[in-house]
Tab-separated table of C-alpha atoms in Angstrom:
chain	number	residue	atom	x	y	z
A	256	UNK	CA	13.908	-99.336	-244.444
A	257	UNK	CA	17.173	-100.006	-244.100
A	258	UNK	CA	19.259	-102.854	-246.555
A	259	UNK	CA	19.973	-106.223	-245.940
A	260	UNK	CA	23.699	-105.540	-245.754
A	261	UNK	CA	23.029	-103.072	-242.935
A	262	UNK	CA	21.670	-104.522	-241.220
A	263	UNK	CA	22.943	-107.834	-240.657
A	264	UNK	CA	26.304	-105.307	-240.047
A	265	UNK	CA	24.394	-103.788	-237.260
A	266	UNK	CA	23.966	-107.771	-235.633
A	267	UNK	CA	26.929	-108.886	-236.596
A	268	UNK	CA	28.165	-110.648	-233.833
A	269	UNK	CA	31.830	-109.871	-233.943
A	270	UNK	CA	30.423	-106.211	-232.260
A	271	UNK	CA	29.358	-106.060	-228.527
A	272	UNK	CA	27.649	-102.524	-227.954
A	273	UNK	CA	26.261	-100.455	-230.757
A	274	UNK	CA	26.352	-96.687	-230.591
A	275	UNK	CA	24.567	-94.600	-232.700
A	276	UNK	CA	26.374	-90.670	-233.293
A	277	UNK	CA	22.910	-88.938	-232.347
A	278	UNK	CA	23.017	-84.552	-233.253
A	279	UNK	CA	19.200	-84.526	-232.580
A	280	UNK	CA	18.561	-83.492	-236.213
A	281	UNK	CA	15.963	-86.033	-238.303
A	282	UNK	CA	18.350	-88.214	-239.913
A	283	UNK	CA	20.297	-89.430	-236.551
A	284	UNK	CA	16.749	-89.693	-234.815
A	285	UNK	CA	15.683	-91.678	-237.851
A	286	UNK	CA	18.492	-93.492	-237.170
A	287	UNK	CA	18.413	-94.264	-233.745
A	288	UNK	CA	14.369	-95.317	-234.285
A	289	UNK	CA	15.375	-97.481	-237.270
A	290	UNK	CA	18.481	-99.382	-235.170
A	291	UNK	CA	16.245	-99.972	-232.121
A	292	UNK	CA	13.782	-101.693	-233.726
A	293	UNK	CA	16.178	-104.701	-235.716
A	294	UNK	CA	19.288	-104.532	-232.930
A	295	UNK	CA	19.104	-106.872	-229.964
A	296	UNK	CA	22.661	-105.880	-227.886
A	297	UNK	CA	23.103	-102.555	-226.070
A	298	UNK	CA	22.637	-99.927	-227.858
A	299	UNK	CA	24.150	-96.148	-226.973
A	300	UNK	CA	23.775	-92.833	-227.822
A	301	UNK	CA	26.922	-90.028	-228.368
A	302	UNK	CA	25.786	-86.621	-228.708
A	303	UNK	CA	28.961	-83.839	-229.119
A	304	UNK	CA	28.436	-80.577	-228.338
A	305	UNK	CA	30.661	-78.471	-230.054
A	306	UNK	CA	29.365	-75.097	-228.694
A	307	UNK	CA	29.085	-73.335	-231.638
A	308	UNK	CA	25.802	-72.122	-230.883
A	309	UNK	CA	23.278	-70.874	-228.598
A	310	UNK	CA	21.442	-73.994	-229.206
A	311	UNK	CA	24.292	-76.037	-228.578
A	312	UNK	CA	22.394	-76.997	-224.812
A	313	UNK	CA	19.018	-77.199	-226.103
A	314	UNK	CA	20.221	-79.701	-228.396
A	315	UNK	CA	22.384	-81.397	-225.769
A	316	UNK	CA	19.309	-81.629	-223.616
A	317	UNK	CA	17.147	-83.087	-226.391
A	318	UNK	CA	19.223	-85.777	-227.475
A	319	UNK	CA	19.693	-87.159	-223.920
A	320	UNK	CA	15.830	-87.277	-223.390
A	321	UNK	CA	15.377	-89.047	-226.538
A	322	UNK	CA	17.796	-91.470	-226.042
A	323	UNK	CA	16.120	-91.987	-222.311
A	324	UNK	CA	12.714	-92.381	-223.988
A	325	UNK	CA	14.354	-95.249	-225.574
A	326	UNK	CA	15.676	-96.625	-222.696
A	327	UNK	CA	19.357	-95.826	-223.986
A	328	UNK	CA	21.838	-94.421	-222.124
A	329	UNK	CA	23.257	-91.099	-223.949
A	330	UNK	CA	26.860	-90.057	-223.217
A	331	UNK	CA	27.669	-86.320	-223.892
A	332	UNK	CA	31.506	-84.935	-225.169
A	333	UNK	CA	31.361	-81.025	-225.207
A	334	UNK	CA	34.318	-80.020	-227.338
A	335	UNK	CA	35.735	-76.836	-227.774
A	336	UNK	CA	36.247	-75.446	-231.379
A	337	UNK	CA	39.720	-73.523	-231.899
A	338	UNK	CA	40.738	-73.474	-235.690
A	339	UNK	CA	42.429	-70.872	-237.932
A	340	UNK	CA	40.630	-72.604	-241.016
A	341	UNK	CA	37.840	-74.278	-241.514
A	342	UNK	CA	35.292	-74.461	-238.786
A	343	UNK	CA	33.799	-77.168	-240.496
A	344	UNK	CA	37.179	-78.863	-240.753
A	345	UNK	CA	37.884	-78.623	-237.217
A	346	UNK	CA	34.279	-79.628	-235.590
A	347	UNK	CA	34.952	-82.899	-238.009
A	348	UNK	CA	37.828	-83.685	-236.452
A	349	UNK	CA	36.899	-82.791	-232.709
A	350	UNK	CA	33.690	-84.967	-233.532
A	351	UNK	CA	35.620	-87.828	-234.521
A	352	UNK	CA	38.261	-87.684	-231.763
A	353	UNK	CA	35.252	-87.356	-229.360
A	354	UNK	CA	33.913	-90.843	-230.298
A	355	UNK	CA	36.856	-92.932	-229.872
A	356	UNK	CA	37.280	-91.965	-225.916
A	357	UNK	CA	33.759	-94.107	-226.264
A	358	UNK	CA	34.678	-97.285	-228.018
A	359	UNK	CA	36.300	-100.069	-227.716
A	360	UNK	CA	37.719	-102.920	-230.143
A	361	UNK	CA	34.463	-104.733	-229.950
A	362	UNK	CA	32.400	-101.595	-230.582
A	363	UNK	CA	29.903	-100.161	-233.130
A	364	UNK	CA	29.390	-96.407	-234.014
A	365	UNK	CA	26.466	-95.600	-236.795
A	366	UNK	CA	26.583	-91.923	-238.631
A	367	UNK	CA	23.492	-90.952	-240.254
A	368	UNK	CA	24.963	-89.787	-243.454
A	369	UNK	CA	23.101	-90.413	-246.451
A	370	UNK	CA	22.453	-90.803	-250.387
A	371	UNK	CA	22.242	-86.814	-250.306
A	372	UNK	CA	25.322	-86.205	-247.881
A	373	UNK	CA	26.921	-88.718	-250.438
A	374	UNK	CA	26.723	-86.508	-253.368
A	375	UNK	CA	27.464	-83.276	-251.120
A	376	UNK	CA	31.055	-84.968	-249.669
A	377	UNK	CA	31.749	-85.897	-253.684
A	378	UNK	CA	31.462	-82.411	-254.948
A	379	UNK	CA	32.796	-80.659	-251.769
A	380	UNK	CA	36.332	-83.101	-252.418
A	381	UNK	CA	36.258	-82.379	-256.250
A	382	UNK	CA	35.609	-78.562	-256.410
A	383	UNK	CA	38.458	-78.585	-252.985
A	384	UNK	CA	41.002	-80.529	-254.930
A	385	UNK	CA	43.232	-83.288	-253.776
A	386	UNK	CA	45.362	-86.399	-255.394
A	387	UNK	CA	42.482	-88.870	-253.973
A	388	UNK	CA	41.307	-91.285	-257.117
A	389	UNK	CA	37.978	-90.527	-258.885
A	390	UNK	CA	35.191	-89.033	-257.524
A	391	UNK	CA	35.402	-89.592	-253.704
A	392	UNK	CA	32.456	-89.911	-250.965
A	393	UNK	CA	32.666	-91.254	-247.785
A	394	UNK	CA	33.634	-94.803	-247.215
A	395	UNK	CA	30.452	-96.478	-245.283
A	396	UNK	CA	32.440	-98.817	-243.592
A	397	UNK	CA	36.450	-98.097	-242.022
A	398	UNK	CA	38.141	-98.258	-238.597
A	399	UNK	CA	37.805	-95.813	-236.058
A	400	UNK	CA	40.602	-95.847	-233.393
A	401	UNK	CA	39.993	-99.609	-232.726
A	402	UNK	CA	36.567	-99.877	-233.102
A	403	UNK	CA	34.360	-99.673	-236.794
A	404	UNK	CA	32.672	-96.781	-237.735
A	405	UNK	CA	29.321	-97.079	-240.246
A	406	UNK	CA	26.942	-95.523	-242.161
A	407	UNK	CA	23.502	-97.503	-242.927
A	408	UNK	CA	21.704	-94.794	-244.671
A	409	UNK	CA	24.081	-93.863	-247.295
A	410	UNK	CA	21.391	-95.990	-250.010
A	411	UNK	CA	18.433	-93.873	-248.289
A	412	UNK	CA	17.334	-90.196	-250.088
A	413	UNK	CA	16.368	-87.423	-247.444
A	414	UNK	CA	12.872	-87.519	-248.847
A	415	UNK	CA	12.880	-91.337	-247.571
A	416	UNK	CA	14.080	-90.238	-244.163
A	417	UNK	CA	11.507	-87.652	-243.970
A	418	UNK	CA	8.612	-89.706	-245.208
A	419	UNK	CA	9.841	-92.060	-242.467
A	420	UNK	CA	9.832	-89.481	-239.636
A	421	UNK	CA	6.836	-87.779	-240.257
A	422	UNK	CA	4.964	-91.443	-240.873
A	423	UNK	CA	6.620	-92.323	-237.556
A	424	UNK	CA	5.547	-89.296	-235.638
A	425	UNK	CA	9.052	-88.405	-234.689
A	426	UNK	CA	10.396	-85.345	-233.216
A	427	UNK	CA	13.806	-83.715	-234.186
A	428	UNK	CA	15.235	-80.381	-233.912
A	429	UNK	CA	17.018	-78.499	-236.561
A	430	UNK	CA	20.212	-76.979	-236.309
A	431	UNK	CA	20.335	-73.357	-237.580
A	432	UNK	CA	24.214	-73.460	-238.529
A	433	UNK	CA	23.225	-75.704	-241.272
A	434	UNK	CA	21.106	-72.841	-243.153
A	435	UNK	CA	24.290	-70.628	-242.829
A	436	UNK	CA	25.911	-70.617	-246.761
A	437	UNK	CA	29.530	-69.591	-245.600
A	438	UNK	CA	29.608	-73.319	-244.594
A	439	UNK	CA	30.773	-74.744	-248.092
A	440	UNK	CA	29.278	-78.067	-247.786
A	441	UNK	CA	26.038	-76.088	-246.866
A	442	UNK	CA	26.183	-73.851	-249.886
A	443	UNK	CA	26.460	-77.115	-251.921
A	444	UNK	CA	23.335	-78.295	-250.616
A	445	UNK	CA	21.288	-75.145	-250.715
A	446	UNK	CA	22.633	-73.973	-253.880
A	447	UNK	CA	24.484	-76.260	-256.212
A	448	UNK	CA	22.625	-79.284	-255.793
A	449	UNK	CA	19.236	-78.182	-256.562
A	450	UNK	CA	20.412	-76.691	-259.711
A	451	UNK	CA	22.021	-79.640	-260.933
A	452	UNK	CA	18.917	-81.687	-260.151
A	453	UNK	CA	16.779	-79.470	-261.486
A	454	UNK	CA	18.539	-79.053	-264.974
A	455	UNK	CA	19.661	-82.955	-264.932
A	456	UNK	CA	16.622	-84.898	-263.648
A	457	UNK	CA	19.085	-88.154	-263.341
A	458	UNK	CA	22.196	-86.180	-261.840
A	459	UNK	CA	21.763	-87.298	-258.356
A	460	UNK	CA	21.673	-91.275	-259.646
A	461	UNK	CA	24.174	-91.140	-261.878
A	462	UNK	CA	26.493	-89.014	-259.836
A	463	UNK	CA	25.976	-92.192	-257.078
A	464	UNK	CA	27.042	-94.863	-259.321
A	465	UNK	CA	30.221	-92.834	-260.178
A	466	UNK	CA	31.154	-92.757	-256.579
A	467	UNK	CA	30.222	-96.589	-256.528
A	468	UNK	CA	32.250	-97.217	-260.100
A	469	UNK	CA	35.388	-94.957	-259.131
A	470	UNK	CA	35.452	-96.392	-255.227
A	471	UNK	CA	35.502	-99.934	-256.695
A	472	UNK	CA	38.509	-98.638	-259.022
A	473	UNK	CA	40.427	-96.829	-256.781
A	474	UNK	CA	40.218	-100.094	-255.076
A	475	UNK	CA	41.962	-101.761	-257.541
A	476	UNK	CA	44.748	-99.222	-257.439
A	477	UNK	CA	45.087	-99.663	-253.829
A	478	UNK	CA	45.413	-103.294	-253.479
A	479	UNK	CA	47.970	-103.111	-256.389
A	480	UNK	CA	49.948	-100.205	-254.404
A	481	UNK	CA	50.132	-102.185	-251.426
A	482	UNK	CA	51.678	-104.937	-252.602
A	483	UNK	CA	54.072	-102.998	-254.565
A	484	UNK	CA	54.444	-100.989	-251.353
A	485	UNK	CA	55.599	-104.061	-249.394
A	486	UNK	CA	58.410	-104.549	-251.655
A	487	UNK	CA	59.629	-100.964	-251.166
A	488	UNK	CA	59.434	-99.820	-247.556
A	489	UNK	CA	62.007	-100.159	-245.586
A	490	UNK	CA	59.817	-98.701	-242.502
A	491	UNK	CA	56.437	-97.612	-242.371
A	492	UNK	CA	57.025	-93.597	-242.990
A	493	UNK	CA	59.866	-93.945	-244.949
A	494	UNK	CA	61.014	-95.626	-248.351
A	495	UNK	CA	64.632	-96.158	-250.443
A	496	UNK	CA	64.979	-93.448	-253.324
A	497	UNK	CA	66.842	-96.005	-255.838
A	498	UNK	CA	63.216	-98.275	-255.470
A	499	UNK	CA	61.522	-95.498	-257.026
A	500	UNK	CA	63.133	-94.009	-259.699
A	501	UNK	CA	62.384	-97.127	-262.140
A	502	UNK	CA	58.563	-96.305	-261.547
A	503	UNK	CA	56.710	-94.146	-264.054
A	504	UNK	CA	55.556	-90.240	-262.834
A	505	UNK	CA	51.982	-91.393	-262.422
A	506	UNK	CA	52.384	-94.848	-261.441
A	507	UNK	CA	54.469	-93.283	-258.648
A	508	UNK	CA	51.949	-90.561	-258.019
A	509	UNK	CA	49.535	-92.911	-257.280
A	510	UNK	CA	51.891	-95.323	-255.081
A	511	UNK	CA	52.456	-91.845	-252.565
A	512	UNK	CA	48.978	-91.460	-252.905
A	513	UNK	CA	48.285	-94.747	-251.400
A	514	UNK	CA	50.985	-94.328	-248.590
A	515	UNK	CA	49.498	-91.656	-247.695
A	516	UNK	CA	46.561	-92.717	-246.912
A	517	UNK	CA	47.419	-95.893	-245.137
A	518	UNK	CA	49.910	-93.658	-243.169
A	519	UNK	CA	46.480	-91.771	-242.240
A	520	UNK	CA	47.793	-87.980	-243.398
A	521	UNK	CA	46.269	-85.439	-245.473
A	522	UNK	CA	46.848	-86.170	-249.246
A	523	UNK	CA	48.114	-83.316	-251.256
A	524	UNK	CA	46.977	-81.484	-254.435
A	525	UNK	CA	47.810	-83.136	-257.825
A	526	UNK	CA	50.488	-80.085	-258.311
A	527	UNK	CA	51.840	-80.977	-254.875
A	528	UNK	CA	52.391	-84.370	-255.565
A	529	UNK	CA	53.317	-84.274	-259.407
A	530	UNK	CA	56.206	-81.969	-258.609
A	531	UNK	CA	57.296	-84.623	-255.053
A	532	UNK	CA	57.231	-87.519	-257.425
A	533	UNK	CA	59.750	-85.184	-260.339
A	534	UNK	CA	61.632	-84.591	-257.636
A	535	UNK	CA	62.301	-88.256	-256.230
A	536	UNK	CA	62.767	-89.336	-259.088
A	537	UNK	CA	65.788	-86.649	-259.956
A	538	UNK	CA	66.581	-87.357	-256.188
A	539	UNK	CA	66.873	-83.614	-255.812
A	540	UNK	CA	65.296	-80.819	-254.027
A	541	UNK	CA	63.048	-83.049	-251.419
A	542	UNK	CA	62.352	-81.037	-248.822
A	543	UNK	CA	58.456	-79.910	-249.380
A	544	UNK	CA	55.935	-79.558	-246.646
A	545	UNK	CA	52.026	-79.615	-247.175
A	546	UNK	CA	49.942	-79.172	-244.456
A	547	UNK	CA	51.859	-80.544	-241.144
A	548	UNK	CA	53.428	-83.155	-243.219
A	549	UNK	CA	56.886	-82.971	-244.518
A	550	UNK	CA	58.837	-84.494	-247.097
A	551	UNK	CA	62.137	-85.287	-246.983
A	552	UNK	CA	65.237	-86.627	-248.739
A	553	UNK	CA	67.910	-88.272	-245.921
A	554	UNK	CA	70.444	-91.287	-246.189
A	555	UNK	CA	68.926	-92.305	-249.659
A	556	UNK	CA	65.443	-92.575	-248.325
């Protein structure tokens, strides 16, 4: 079931040890069935626990027999969620720190998102906001610490995974926190989704190849900003004023943009950065702070 392009990924040789991000829900366990059967190096299992529930054990428990009835070995990080915000924000991020005390440069980790998760990420960014290019999903290939994180399910529908699981006897839990609607990403799915679908019949299609069409753009953009970008640093989190101010508003929008992002930070609204990029260029009043980044004007850089 799953591509050609995922699966000689998944065998590429360049990668020693293969883990697969396993929650217990259908799609990972799909996942974990699927990689088994076309992988031939070690394979391993991470479950994280983020004790947000009173399932949180059960589902701990679950995932470390299933990996055994595979004969894979299925390492557990319990995190602890502390967060203002977003809950959802913060379990991300304590998931994705929890990996990479597991892998190595040589290493492998598969997530189970897919076509559906796709569409859910997309609209989630849009309706949130941000100076990101296009219509914006998740990447299904990118580093991860020092190892290479993937997703090679992102072509498959949930209907697919489903068909697959129940075809394949599998067992899965389900995780009650994703029926909760003060999640957003959850009221997407339950809510907005269906009624797109069900007015559009082609929305869910055509809203994929706009990810696909605007990811291969904002490619474009990139590799131009980064050579540009070469020719204007002076170090990696810092650049001269006088190399900007020739640059047009939105030409230098999108240059930050890019910096941003290779710098690894969270990218700011398109108010946020319009009003940085009027402000370099009048070389006044640069001293703005979004999230826990700051911006800021010193010795002409």
């Amino acid at each position: 079931m799953l591509d050609r392009v995922s699966i000689e990924k998944i065998n590429d040789p360049r990668y020693i040890k293969v883990y697969i991000a396993l929650s217990g829900g259908v799609d990972s366990v799909v996942m974990l069935d699927l990689v088994h059967k076309i992988c031939d190096k070690p394979i391993f299992a991470i479950h994280v626990n983020h004790n947000l529930s009173e399932e949180s054990g059960e589902a701990q428990s679950f995932c470390v027999k299933l990996a055994d009835a595979y004969s894979i070995k299925c390492f557990v990080a319990e995190v602890n969620i502390k967060a203002k915000g977003s809950i959802e924000a913060a379990a991300r991020k304590s998931r994705y720190e929890a990996f990479q005390e597991f892998l190595g440069p040589s290493d492998l980790i598969l997530l189970a998102h897919h076509a559906g998760d796709q569409i859910e990420t997309a609209l989630f960014k849009l309706f949130r906001g941000g100076g990101g290019f296009g219509l914006n999903g998740m990447p299904r290939e990118r580093a991860i610490g020092m190892a290479t994180l993937y997703r090679p399910m992102l072509t498959l529908s949930k209907l697919q995974i489903l068909n697959y699981a129940r075809e394949n006897r599998l067992r899965w839990i389900e995780d009650s926190t994703n029926r909760e609607d003060i999640f957003d990403r959850n009221y997407i799915r339950h809510h907005l989704v269906p009624a797109i679908i069900g007015r559009f019949a082609n929305a869910e299609s055509a809203i994929l190849e706009k990810i696909e069409r605007d990811g291969r753009w904002r490619s474009e953009i990139e590799f131009q900003a980064q050579k540009e970008l070469l020719g204007l640093r002076t170090d990696r989190d810092s650049i001269e004023l006088a190399n900007l101010k020739s640059l047009e508003r939105e030409k230098l929008q999108n240059l930050l943009i890019f910096w941003l992002i290779e710098l690894g930070v969270p990218i700011p609204r398109k108010p946020f950065l319009t009003d940085l990029a009027t402000r370099i260029l009048s070389e006044s009043g640069i001293n703005m702070r979004f999230s826990w980044v700051t911006f800021k004007k010193f010795k002409g850089r």
